[in-house]
PDB file of C-alpha atoms in Angstrom:
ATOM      1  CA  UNK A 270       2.940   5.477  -4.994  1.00 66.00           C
ATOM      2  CA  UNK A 271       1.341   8.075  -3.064  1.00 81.00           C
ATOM      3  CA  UNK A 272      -1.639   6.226  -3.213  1.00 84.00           C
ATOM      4  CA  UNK A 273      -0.636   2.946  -1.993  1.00 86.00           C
ATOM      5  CA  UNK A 274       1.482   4.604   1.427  1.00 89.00           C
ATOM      6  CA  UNK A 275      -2.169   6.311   1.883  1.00 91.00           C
ATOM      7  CA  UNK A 276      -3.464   2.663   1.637  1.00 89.00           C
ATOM      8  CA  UNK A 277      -0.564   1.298   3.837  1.00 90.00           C
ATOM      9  CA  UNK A 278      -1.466   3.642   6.401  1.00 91.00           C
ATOM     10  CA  UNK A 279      -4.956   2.653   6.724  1.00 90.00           C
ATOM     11  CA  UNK A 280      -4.077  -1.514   6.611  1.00 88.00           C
ATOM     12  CA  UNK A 281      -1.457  -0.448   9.133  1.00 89.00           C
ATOM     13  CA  UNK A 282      -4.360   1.074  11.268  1.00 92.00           C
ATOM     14  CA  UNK A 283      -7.088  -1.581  10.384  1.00 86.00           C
ATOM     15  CA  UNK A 284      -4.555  -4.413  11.671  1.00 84.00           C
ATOM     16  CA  UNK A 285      -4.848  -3.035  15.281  1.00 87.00           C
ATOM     17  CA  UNK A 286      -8.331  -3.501  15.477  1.00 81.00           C
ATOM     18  CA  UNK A 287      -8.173  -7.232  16.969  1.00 76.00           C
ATOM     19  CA  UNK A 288      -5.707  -6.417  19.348  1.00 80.00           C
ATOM     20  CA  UNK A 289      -8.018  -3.481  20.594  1.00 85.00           C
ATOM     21  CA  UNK A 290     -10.662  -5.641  20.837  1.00 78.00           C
ATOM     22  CA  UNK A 291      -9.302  -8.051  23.031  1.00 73.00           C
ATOM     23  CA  UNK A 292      -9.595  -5.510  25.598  1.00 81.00           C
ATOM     24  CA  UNK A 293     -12.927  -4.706  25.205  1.00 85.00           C
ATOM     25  CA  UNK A 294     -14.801  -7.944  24.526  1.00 79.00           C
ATOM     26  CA  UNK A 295     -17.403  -7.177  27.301  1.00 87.00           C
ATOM     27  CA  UNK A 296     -18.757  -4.159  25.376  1.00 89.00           C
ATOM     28  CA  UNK A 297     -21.582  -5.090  23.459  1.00 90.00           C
ATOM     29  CA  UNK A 298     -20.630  -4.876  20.049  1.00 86.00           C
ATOM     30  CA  UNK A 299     -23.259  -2.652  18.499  1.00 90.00           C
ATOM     31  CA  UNK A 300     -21.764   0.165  21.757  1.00 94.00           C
ATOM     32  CA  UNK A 301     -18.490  -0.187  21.023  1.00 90.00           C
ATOM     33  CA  UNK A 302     -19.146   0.028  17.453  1.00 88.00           C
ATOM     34  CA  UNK A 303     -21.239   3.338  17.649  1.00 93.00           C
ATOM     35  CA  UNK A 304     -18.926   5.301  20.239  1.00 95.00           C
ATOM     36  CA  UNK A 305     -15.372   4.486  18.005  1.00 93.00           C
ATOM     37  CA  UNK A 306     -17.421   5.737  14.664  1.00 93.00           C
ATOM     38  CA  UNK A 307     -18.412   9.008  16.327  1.00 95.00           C
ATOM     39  CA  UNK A 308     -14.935   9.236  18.247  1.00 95.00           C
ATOM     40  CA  UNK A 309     -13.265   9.084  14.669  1.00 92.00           C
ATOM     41  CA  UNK A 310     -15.118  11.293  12.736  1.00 93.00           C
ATOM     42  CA  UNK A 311     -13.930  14.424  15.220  1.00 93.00           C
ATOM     43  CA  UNK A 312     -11.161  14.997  13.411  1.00 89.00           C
ATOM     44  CA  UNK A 313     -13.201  16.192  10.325  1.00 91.00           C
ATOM     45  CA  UNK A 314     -15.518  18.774  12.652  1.00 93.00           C
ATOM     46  CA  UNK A 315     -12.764  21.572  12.974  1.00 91.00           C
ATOM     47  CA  UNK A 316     -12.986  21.530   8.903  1.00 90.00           C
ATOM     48  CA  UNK A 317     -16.472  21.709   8.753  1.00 92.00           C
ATOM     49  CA  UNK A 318     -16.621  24.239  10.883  1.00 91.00           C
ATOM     50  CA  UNK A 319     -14.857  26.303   8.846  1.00 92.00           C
ATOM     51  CA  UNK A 320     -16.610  24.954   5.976  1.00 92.00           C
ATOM     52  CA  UNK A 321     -20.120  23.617   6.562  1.00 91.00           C
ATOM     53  CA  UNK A 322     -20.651  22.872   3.026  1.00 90.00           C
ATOM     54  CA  UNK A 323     -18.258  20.099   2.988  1.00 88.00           C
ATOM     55  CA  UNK A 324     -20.581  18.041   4.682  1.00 92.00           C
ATOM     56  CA  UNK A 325     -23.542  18.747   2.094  1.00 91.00           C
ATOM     57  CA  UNK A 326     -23.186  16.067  -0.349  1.00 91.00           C
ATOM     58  CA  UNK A 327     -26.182  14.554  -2.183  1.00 93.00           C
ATOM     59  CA  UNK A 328     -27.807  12.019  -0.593  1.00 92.00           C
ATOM     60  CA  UNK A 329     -27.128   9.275  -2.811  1.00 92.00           C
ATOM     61  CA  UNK A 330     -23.222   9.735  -1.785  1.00 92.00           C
ATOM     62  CA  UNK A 331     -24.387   9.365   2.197  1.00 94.00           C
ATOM     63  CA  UNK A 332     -26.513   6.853   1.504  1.00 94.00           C
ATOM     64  CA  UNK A 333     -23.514   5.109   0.239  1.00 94.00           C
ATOM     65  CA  UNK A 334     -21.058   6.053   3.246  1.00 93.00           C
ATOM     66  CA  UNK A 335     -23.676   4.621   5.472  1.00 93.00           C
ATOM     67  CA  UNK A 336     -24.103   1.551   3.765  1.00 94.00           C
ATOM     68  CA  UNK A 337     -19.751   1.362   3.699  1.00 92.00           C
ATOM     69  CA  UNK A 338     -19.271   1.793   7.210  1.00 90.00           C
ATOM     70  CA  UNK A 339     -22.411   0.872   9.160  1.00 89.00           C
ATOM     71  CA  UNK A 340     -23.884  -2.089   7.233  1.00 89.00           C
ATOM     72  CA  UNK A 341     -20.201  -3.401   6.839  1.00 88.00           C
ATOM     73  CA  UNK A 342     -19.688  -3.740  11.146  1.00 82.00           C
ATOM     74  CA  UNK A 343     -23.332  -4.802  11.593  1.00 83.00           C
ATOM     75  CA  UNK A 344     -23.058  -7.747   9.279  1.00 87.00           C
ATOM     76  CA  UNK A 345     -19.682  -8.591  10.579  1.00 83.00           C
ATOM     77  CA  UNK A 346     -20.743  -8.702  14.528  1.00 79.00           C
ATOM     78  CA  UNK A 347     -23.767 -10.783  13.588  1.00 80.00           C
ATOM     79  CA  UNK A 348     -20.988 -12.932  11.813  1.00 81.00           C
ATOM     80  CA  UNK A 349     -18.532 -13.394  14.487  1.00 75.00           C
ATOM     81  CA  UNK A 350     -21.697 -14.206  17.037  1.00 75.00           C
ATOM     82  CA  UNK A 351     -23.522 -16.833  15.017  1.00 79.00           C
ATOM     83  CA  UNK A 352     -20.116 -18.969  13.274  1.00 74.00           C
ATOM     84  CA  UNK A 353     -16.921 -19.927  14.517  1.00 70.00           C
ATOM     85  CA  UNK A 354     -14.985 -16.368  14.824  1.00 71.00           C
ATOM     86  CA  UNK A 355     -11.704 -17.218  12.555  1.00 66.00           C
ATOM     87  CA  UNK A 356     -13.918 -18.932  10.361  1.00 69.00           C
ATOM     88  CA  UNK A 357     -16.125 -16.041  10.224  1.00 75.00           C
ATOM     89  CA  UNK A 358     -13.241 -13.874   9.677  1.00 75.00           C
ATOM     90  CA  UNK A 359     -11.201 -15.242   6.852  1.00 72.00           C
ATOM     91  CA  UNK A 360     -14.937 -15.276   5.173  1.00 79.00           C
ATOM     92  CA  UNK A 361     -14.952 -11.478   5.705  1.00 81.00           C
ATOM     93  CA  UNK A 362     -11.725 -10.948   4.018  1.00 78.00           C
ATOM     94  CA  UNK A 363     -12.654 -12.035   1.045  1.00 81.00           C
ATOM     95  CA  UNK A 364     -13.044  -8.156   0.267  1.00 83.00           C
ATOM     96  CA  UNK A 365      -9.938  -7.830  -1.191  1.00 80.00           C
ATOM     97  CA  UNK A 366     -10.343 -10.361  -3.642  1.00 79.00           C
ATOM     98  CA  UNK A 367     -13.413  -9.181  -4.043  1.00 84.00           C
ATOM     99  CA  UNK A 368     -12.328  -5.103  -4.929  1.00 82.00           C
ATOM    100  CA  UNK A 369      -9.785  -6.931  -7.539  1.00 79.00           C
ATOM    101  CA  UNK A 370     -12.028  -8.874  -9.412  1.00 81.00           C
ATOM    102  CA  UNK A 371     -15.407  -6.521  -9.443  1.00 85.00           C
ATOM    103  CA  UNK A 372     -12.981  -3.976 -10.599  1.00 83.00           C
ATOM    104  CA  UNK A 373     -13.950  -4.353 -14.287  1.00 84.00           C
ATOM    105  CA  UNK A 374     -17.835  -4.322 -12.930  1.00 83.00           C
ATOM    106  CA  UNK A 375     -17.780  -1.533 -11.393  1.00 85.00           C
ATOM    107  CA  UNK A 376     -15.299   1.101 -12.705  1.00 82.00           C
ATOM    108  CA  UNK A 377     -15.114   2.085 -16.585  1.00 81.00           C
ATOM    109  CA  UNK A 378     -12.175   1.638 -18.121  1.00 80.00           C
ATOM    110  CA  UNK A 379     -10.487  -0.826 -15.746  1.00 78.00           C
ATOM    111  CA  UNK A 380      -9.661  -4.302 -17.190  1.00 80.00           C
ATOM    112  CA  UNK A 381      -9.025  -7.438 -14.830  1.00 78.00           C
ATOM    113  CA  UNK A 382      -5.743  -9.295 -16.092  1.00 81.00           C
ATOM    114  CA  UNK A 383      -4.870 -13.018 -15.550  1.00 85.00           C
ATOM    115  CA  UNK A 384      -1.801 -11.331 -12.905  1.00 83.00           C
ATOM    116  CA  UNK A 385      -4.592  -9.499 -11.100  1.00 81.00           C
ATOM    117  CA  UNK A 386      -6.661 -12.574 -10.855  1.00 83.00           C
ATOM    118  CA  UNK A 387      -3.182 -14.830 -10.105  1.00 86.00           C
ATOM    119  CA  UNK A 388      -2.383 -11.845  -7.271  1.00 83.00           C
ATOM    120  CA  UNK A 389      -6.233 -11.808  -5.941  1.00 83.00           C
ATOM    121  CA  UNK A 390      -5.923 -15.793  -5.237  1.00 86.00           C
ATOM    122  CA  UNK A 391      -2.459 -15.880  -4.317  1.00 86.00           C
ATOM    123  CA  UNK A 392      -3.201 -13.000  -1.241  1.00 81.00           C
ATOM    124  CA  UNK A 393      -6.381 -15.227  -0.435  1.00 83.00           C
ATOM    125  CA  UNK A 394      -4.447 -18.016  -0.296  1.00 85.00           C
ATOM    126  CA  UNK A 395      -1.977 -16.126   2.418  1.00 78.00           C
ATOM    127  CA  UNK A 396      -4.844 -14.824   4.326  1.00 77.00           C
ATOM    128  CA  UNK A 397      -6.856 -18.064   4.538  1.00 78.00           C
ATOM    129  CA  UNK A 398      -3.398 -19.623   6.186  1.00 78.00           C
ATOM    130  CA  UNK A 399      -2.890 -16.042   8.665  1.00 70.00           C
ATOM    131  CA  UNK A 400      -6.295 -16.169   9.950  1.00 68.00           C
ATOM    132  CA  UNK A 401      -7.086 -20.168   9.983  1.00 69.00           C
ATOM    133  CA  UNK A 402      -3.419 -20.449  11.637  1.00 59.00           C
ATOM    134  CA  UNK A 403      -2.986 -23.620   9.627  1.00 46.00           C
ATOM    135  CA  UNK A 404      -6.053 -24.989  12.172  1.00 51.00           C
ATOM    136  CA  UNK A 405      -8.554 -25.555   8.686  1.00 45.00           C
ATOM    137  CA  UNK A 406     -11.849 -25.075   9.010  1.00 48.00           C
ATOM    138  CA  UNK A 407     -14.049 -27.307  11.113  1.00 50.00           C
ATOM    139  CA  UNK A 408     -16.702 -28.893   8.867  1.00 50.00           C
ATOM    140  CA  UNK A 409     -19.399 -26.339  10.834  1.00 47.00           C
ATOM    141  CA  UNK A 410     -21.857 -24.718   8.536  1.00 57.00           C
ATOM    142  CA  UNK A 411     -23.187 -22.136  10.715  1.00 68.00           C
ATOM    143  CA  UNK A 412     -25.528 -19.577   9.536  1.00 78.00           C
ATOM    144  CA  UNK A 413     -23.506 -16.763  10.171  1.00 78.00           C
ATOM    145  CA  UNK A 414     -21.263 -17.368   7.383  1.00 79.00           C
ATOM    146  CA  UNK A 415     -23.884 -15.546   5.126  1.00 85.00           C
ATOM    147  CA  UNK A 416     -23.442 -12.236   6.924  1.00 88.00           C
ATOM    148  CA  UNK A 417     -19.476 -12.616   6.761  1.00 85.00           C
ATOM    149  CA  UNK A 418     -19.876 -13.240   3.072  1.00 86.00           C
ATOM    150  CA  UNK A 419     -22.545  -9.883   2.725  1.00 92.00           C
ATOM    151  CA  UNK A 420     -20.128  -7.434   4.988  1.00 91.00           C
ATOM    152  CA  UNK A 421     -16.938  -8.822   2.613  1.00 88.00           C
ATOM    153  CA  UNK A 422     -19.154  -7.771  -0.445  1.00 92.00           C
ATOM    154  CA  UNK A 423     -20.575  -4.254   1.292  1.00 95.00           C
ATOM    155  CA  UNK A 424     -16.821  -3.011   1.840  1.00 89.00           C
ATOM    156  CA  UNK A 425     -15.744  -3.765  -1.518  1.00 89.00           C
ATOM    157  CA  UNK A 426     -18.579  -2.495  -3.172  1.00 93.00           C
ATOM    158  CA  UNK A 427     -18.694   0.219  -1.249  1.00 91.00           C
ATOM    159  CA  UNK A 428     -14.906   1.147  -1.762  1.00 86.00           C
ATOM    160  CA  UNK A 429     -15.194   0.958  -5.675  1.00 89.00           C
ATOM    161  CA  UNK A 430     -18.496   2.839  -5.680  1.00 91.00           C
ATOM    162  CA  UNK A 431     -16.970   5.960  -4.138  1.00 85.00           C
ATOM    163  CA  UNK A 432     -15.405   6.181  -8.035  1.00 81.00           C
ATOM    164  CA  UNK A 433     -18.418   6.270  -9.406  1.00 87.00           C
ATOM    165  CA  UNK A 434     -20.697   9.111  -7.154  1.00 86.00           C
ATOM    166  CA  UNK A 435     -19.880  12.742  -7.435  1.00 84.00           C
ATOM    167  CA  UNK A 436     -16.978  14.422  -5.897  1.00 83.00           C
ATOM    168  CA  UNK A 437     -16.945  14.771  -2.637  1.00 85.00           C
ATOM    169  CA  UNK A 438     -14.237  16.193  -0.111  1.00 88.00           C
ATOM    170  CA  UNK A 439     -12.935  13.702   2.029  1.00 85.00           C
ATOM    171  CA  UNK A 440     -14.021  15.190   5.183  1.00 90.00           C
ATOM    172  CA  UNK A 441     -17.237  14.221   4.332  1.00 91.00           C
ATOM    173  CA  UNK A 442     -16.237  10.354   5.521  1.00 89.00           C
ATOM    174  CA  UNK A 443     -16.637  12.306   9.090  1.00 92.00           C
ATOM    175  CA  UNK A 444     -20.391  13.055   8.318  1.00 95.00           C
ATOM    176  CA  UNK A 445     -20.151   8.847   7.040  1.00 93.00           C
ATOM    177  CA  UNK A 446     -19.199   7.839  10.652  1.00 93.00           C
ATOM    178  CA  UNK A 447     -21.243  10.397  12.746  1.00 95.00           C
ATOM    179  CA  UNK A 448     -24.145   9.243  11.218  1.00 95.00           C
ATOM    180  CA  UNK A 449     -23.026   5.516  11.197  1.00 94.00           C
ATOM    181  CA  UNK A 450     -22.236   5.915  14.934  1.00 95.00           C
ATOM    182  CA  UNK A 451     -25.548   7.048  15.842  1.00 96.00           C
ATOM    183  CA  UNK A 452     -27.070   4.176  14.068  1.00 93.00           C
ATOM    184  CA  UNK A 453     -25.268   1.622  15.646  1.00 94.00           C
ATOM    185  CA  UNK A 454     -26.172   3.260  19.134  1.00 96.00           C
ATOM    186  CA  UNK A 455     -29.752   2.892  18.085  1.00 94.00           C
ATOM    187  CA  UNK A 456     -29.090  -0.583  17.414  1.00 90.00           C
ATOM    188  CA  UNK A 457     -27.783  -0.806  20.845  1.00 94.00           C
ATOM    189  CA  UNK A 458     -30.667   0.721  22.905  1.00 95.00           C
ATOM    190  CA  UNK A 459     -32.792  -1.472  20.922  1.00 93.00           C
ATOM    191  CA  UNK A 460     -30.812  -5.061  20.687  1.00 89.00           C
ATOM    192  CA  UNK A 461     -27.917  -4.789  23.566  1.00 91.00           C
ATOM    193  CA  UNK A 462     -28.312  -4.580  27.681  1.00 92.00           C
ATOM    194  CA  UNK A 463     -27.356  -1.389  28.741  1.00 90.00           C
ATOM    195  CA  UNK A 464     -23.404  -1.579  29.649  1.00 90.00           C
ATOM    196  CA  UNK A 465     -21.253   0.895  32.388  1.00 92.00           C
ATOM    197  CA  UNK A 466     -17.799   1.922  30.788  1.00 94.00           C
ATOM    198  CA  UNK A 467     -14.605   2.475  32.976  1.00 95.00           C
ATOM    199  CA  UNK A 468     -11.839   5.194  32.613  1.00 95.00           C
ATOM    200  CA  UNK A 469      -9.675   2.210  30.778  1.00 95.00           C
ATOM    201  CA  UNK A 470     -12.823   1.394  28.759  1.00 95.00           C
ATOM    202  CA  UNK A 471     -12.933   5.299  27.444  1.00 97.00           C
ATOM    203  CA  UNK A 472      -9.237   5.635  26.691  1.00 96.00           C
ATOM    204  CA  UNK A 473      -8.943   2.357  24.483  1.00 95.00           C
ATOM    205  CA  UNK A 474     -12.237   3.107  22.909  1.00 95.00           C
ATOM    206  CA  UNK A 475     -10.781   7.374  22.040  1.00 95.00           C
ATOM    207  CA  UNK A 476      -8.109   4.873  20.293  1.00 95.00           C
ATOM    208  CA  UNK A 477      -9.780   3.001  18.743  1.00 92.00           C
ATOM    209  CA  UNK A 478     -11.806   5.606  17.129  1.00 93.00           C
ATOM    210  CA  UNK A 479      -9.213   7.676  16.105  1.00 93.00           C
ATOM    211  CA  UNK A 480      -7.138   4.981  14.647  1.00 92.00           C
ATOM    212  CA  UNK A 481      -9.029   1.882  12.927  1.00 89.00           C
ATOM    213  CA  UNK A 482     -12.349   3.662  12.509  1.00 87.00           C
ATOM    214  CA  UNK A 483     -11.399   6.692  11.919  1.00 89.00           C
ATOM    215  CA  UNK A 484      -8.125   7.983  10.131  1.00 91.00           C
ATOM    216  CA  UNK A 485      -8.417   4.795   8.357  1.00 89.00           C
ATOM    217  CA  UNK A 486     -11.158   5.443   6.446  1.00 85.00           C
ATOM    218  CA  UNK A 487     -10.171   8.974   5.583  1.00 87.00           C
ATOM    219  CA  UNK A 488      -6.363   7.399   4.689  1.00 90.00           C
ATOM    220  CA  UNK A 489      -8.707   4.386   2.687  1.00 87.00           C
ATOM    221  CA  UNK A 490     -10.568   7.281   0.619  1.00 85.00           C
ATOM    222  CA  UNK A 491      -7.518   9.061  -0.649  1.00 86.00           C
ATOM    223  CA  UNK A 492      -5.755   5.652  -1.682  1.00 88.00           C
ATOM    224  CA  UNK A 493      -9.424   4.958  -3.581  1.00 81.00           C
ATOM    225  CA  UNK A 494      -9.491   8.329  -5.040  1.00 83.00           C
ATOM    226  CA  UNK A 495      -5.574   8.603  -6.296  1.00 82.00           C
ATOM    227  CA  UNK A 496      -4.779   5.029  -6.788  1.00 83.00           C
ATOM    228  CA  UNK A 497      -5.400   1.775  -8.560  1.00 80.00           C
ATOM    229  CA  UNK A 498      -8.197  -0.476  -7.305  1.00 74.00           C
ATOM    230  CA  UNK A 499      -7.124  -3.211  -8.618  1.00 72.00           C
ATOM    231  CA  UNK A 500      -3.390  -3.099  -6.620  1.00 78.00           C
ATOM    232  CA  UNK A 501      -4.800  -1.342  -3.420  1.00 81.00           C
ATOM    233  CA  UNK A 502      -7.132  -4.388  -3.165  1.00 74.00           C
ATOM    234  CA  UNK A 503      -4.346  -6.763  -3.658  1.00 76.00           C
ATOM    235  CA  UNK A 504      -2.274  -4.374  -1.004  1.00 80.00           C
ATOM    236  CA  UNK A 505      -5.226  -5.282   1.660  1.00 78.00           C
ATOM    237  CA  UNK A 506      -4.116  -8.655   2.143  1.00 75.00           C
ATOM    238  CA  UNK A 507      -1.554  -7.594   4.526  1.00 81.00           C
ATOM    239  CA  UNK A 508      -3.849  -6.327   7.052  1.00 79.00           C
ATOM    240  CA  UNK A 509      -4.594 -10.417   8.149  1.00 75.00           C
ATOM    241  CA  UNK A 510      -1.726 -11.266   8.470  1.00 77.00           C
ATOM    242  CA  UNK A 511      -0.124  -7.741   9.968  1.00 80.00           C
ATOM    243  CA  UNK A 512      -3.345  -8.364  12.670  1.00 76.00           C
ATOM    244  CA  UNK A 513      -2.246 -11.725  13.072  1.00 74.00           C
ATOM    245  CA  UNK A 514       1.182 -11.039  13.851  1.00 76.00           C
ATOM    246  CA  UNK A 515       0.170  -7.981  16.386  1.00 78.00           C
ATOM    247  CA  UNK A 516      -2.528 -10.691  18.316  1.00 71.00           C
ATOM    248  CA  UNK A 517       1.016 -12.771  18.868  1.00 73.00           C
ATOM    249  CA  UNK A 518       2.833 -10.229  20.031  1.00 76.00           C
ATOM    250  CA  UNK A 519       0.053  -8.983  22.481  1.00 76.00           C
ATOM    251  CA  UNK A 520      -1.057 -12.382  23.402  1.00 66.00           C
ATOM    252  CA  UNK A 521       2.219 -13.583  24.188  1.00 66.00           C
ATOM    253  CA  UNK A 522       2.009 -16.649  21.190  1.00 61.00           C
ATOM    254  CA  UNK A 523       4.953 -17.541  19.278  1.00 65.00           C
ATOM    255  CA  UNK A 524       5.227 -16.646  15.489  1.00 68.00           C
ATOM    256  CA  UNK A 525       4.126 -19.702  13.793  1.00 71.00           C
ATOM    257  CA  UNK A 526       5.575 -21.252  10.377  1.00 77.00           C
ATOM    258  CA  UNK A 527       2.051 -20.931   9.044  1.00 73.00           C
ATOM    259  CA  UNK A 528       2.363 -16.694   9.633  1.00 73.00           C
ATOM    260  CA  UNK A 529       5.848 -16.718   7.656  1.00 77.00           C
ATOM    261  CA  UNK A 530       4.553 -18.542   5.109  1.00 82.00           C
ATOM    262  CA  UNK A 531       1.543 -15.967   4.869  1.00 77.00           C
ATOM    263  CA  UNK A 532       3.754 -13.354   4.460  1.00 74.00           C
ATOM    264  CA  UNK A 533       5.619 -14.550   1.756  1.00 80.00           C
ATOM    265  CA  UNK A 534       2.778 -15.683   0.076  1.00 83.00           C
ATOM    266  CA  UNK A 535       0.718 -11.919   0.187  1.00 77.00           C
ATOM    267  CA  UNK A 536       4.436 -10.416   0.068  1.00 74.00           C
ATOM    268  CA  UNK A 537       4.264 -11.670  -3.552  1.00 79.00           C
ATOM    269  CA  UNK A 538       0.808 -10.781  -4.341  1.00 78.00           C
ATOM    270  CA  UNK A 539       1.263  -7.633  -3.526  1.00 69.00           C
ATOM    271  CA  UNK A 540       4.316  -7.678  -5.833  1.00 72.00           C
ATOM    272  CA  UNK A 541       2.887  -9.503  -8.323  1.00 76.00           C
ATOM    273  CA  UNK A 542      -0.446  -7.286  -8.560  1.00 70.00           C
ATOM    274  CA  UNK A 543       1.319  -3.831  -8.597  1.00 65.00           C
ATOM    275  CA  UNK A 544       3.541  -5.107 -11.108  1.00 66.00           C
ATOM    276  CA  UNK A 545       0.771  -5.996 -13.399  1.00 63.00           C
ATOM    277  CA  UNK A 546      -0.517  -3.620 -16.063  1.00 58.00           C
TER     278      UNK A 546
END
């Protein structure tokens, strides 16, 4: 139980991250991107300075936090620039389905059950009608669907593999994003005009940061490390629709039929796949 409020916590925080973004569409991606990583891995630095050594894990294990939280927003910004961007997205979160079913690949021990699989398609089924907002897709088979099917994969992968590396304190997710935010600002001196931020611009951004990327992923790596894969991936598909449902508050659009029936529909799954032994 503990495990899946921990994993609550972080959806809860991870379903902002549209609304956020709506304010700050005119920072280049790859900027905003490297600024809210470094911004959320402060809170870990009064820790390590009590305790250097919880920021010297092998390098196999920061290889791996790297690869989680860098490679995941890089292939999801080339996504959303090169396909439609709700196509693009309900591609991307295919990662929960994703953590369900490679489950049984990746950890020991765990075995996939028809409910898990009936729970996995179920939430994708909810998800596909949150994001697509009962639109459909559009027949267009842009290239960027590739990178949106790559950064769904990376996060799932990368959230079962922390089970399988050595132990490592979970302030170490703060070294993960301080070196993933200094990446992506390379990436932005090299690929992205140079951009002036305002006052507003700083103060969403410190937000953003400490919210979806940052306490998230430190809430995400206690639910991974204390919980059941296989029903915290199921759990995941309420962040769609939860995002979903903050975008029409924000935006001033009415709550559609198709977002009630999402709910019910991942609602269920999450029911169903928690329930399931």
């Amino acid at each position: 139980m503990h495990a899946n409020l921990y994993a609550l916590g972080a959806i809860a925080l991870w379903a902002s991250i549209a609304s956020l973004g709506l304010a700050l569409t005119h920072v280049p991606p790859f900027l905003l991107t490297g600024i809210a990583l470094i911004i959320g891995s402060l809170p870990a630095w009064p820790f390590v300075l009590r305790d250097p050594s919880q920021w010297r894990v092998p390098l196999r294990t920061l290889a791996l936090g790297v690869y989680g939280l860098f490679a995941f927003h890089f292939l999801l910004f080339v996504a959303l620039r090169n396909a439609p961007p709700v196509q693009a997205n309900l591609v991307n979160y295919l990662w929960p389905l994703f953590i369900v079913l490679l489950s049984p690949v990746v950890l020991p021990g765990v075995v996939l059950r028809v409910p898990h699989v009936l729970a996995a398609l179920l939430g994708f089924a909810g998800a596909a009608i949150a994001i697509a907002g009962g639109r459909g897709l559009d027949g267009t088979l842009a290239w960027g669907y590739a990178p949106a099917l790559a950064s769904a994969l990376v996060w799932a992968t990368y959230s079962l593999m922390t089970r399988r590396v050595a132990a490592f304190p979970t302030t170490a997710i703060g070294l993960f994003g301080l070196v993933s935010g200094v990446l992506s600002l390379l990436c932005h001196a090299l690929l992205e005009p140079a951009t002036s931020l305002s006052t507003c611009d700083w103060a969403l951004l410190a937000v953003l940061g400490l919210g979806p990327l940052g306490a998230s992923f430190f809430l995400w790596d206690r639910a991974l490390k204390r919980g059941d894969a296989r029903q915290i991936g199921v759990l995941s598909y309420i962040t769609p629709v939860a995002s979903t449902a903050l975008l029409t508050v924000v935006s001033d659009q009415p709550f559609s039929g198709s977002i009630a029936l999402a709910t019910v529909l991942i609602v269920g799954a999450a029911i169903l796949g928690m329930r399931a032994r």
